[in-house]
Tab-separated table of C-alpha atoms in Angstrom:
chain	number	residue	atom	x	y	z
A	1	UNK	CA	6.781	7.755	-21.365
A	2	UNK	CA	3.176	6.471	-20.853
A	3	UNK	CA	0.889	8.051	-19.034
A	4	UNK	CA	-1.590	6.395	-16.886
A	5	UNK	CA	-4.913	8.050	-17.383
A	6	UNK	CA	-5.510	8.503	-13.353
A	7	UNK	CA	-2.569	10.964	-12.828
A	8	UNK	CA	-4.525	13.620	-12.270
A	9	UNK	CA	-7.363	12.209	-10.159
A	10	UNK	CA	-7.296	11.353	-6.305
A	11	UNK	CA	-7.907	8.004	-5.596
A	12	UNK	CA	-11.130	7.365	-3.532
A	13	UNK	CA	-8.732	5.503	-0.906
A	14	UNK	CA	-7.113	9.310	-0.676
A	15	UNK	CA	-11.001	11.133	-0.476
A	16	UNK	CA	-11.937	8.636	2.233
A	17	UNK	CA	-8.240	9.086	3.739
A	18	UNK	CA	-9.024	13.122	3.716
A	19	UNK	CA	-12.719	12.589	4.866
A	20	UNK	CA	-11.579	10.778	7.871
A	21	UNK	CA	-8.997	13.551	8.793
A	22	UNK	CA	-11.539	16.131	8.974
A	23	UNK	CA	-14.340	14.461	10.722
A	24	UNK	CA	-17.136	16.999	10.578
A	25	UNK	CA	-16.790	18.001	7.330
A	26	UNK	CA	-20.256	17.922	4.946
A	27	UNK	CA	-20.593	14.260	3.522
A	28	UNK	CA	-18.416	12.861	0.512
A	29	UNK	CA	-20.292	11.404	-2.866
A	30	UNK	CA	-17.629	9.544	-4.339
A	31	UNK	CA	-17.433	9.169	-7.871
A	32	UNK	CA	-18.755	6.028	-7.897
A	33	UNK	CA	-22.121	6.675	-6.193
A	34	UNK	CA	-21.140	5.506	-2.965
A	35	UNK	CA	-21.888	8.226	-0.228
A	36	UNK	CA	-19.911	8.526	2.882
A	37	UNK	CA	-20.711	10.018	6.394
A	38	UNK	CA	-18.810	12.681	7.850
A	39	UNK	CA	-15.733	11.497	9.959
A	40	UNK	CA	-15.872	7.750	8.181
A	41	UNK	CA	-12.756	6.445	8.456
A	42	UNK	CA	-10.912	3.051	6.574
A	43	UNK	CA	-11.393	1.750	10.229
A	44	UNK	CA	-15.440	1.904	10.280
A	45	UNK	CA	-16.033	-0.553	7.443
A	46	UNK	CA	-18.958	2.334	6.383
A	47	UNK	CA	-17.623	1.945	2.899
A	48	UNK	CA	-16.997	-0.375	0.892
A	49	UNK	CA	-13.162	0.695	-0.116
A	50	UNK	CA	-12.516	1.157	3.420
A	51	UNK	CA	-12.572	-2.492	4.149
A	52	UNK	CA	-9.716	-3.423	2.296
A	53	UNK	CA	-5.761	-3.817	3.847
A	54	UNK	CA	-4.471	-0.613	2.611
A	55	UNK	CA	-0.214	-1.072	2.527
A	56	UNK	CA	1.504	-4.351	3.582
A	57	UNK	CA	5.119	-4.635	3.859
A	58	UNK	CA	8.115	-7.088	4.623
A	59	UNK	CA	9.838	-6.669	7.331
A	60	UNK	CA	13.664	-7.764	8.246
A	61	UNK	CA	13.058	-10.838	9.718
A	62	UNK	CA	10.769	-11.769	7.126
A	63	UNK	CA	7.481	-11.706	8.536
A	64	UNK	CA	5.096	-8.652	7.436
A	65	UNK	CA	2.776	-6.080	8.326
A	66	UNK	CA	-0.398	-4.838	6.929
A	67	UNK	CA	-2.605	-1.740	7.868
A	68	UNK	CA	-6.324	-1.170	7.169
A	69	UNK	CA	-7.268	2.521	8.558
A	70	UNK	CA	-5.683	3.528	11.610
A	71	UNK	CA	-4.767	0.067	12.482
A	72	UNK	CA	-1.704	-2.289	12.371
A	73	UNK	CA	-1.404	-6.298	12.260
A	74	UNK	CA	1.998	-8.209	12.117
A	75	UNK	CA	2.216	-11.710	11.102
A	76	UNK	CA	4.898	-12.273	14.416
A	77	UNK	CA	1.717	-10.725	17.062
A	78	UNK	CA	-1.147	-12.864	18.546
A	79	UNK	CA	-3.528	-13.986	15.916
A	80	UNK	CA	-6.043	-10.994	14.975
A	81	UNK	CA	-4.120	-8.654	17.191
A	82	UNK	CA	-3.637	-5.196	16.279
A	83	UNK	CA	-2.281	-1.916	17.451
A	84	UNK	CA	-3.552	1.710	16.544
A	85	UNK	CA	-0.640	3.198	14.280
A	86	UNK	CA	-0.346	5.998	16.686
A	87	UNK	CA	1.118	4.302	19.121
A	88	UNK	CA	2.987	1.291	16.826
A	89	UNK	CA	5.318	4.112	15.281
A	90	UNK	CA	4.909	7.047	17.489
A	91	UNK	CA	7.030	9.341	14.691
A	92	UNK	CA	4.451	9.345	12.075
A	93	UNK	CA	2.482	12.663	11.561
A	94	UNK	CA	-0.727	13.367	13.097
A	95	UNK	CA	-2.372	12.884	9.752
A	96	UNK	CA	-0.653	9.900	8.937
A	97	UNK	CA	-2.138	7.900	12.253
A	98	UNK	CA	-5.300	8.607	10.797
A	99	UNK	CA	-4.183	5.815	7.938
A	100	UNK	CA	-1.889	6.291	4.791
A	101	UNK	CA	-1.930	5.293	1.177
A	102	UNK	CA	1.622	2.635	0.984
A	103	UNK	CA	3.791	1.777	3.439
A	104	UNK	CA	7.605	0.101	2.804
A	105	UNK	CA	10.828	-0.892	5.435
A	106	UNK	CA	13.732	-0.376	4.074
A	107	UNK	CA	16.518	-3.306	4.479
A	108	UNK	CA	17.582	-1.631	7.908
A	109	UNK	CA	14.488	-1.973	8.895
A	110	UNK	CA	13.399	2.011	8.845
A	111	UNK	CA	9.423	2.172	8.108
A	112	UNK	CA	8.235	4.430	5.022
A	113	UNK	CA	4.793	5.607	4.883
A	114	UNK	CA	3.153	7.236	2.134
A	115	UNK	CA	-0.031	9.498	2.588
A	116	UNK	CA	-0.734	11.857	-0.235
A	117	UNK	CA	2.316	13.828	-2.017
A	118	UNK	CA	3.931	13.458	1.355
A	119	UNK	CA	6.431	10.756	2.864
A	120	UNK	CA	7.500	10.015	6.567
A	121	UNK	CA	10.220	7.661	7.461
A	122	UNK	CA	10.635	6.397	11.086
A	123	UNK	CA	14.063	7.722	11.733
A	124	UNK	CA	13.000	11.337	10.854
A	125	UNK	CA	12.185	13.775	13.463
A	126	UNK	CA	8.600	13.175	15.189
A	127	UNK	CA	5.592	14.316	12.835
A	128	UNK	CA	8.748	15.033	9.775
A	129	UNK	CA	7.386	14.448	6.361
A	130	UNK	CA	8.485	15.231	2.809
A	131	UNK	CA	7.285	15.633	-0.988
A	132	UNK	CA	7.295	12.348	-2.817
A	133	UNK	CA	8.830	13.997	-5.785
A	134	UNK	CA	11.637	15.311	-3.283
A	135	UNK	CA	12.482	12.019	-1.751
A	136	UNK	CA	11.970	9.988	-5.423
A	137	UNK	CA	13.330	12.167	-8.084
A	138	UNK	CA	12.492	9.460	-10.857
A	139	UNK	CA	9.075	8.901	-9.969
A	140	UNK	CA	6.459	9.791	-12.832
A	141	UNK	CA	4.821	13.646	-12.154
A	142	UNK	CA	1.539	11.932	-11.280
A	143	UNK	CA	3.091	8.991	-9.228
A	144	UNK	CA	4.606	12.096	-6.993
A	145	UNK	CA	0.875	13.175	-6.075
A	146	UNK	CA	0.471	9.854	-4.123
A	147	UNK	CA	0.495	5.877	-5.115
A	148	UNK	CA	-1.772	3.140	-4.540
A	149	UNK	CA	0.920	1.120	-2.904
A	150	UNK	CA	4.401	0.693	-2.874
A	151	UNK	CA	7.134	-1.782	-1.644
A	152	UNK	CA	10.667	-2.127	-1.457
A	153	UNK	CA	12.757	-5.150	-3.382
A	154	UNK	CA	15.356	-7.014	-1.298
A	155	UNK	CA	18.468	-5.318	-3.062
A	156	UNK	CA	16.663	-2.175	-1.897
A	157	UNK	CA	14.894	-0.402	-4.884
A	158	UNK	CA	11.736	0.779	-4.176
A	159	UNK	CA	8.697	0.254	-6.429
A	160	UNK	CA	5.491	2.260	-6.534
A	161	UNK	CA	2.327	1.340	-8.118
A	162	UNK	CA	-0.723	3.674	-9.145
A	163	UNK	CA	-3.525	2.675	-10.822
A	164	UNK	CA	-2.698	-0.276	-13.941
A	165	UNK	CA	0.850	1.178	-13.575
A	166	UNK	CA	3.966	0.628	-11.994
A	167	UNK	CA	7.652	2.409	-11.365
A	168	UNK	CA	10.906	1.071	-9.481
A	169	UNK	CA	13.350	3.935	-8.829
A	170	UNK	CA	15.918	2.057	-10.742
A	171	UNK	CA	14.583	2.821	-14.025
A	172	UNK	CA	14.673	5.360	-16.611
A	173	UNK	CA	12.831	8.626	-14.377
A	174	UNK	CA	9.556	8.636	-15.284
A	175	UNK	CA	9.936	5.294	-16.887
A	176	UNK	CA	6.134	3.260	-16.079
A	177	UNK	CA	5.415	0.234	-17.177
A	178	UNK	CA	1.611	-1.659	-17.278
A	179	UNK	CA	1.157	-4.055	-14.537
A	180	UNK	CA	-0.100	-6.326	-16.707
A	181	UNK	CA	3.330	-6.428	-18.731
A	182	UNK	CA	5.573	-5.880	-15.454
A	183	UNK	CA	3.752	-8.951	-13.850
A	184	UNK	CA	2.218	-11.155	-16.736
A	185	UNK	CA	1.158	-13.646	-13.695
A	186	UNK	CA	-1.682	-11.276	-12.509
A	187	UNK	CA	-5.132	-11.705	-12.348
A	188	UNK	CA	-6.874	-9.567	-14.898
A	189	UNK	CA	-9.116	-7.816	-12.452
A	190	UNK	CA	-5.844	-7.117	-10.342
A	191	UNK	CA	-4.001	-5.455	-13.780
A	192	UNK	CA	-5.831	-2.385	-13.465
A	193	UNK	CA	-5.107	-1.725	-10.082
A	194	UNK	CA	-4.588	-3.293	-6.569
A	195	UNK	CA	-4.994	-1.518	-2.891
A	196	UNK	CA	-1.721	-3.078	-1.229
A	197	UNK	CA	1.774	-4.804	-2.102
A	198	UNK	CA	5.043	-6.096	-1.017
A	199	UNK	CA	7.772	-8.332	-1.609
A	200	UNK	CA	9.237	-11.108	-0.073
A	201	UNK	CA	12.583	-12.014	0.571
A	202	UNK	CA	12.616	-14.879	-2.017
A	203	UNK	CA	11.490	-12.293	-4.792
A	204	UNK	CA	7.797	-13.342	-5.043
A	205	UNK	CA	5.747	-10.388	-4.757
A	206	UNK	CA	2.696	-10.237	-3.161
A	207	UNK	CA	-0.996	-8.279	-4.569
A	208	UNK	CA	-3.498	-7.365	-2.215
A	209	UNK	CA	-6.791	-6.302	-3.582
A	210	UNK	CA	-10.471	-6.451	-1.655
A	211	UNK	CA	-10.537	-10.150	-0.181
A	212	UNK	CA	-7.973	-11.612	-2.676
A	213	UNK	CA	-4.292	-11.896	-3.045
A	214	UNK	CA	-1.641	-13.155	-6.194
A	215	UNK	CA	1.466	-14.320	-5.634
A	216	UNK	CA	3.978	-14.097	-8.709
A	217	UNK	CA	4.655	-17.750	-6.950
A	218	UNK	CA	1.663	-19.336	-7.345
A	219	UNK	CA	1.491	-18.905	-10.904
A	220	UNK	CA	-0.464	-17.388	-13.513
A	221	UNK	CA	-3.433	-15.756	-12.418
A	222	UNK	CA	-3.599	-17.436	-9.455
A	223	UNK	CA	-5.788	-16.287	-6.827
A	224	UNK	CA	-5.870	-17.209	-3.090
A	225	UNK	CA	-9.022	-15.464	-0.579
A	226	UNK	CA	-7.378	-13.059	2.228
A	227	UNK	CA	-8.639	-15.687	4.576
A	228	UNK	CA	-6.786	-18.479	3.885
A	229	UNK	CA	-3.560	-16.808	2.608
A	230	UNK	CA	-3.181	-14.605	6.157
A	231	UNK	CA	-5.734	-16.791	8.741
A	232	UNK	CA	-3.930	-14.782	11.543
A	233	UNK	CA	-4.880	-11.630	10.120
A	234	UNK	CA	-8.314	-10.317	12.282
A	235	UNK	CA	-11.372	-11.503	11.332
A	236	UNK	CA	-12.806	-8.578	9.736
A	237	UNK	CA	-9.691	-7.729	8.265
A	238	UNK	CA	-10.201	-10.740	5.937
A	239	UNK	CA	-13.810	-9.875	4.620
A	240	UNK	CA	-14.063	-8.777	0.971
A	241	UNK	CA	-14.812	-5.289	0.265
């Protein structure tokens, strides 16, 4: 089984996730240099990261959602409208509303969200959540610490995706396989990692990283800006982080 060499590190989508939960707390140098206040959240656009869609996902009658912070956008609402999750899916834990890692629906149409180790599913009890490694006993160890994204095919497997590597539940547990040889129609940049994913009913699955998005449809390394693949999506949802 391969390893991906980020297992054992939290993301910096998970520090700034943790930063905004405790607002208050002393400030947060991320690894990469870039500083951020106390209380900034995915929803302030104070860091860079924090600009991007976090989770996307399909939904039953084919149109999708995406989240960025605490907010939601679906491609059947008003252009550039958006709801606080909160009060979109009233279920989800308090920590959760503050924004999570992944997001899924399931063929019924039950919403998963992702946040951490932890997982909530709409039709749970209010504020429910469980461990990723409880709810997905083939994910990888380090996958069960929390993904980058994660989506659900149309015969219903679910896939998760951290860092350059990727798991669907109907392989071999704690079977990964690179991105770049799961999905040889990536971008290169978008092989080592990407913030948000999802698939469509037709089977083309859909990258989100920064301002950019790949289509497996579009063909190989083919690369469309946020704005003109999802011009209903608000504005600043669209800019590049």
């Amino acid at each position: 089984m391969r390893k991906p060499a980020d297992r054992s590190a939290l993301s910096r989508r998970q520090m700034l996730s943790r930063a905004a939960a405790v607002g208050g707390a002393a400030t947060i140098v991320l690894s990469t240099g870039v500083t951020s206040a106390p209380g900034a959240s995915a929803a302030t656009g104070n860091v860079g990261e924090a600009l991007e869609i976090t989770a996307a996902y399909t939904l039953p009658n084919s149109e999708h959602g995406f989240i960025r912070g605490t907010e939601v956008h679906h491609t059947d609402w008003a252009a550039g409208t958006t709801r606080k999750l909160a009060v979109q899916f009233p279920t989800l834990p308090k920590g959760f509303a503050h924004g999570v890692d992944a997001a899924y629906v399931l063929p019924n149409g039950v919403h998963g969200f992702i946040k951490g180790g932890e997982v909530h599913h709409t039709d749970w009890a209010a504020g429910a959540s469980r461990k990723l490694a409880d709810r997905f006993p083939t994910l990888p160890k380090g996958f069960a610490h929390g993904v980058d994204a994660a989506y659900v095919l149309p015969n219903g497997v679910h896939g998760f995706i951290k860092g350059g590597e990727v798991h669907h539940t109907d392989w071999a547990a704690g079977t990964t396989r690179k991105l770049a040889d799961r999905f040889p129609t990536l971008p290169t940049h978008f092989a080592g990692g990407i913030s948000a994913a999802h698939v469509r009913p037709d089977w083309a699955y859909v990258f989100i990283k920064g301002g950019e998005v790949h289509r497996t449809d579009l063909g190989k390394k083919v690369i469309r800006k946020t704005a003109d693949e999802l011009p209903e999506l608000p504005e600043p949802w669209k800019s590049e982080a």
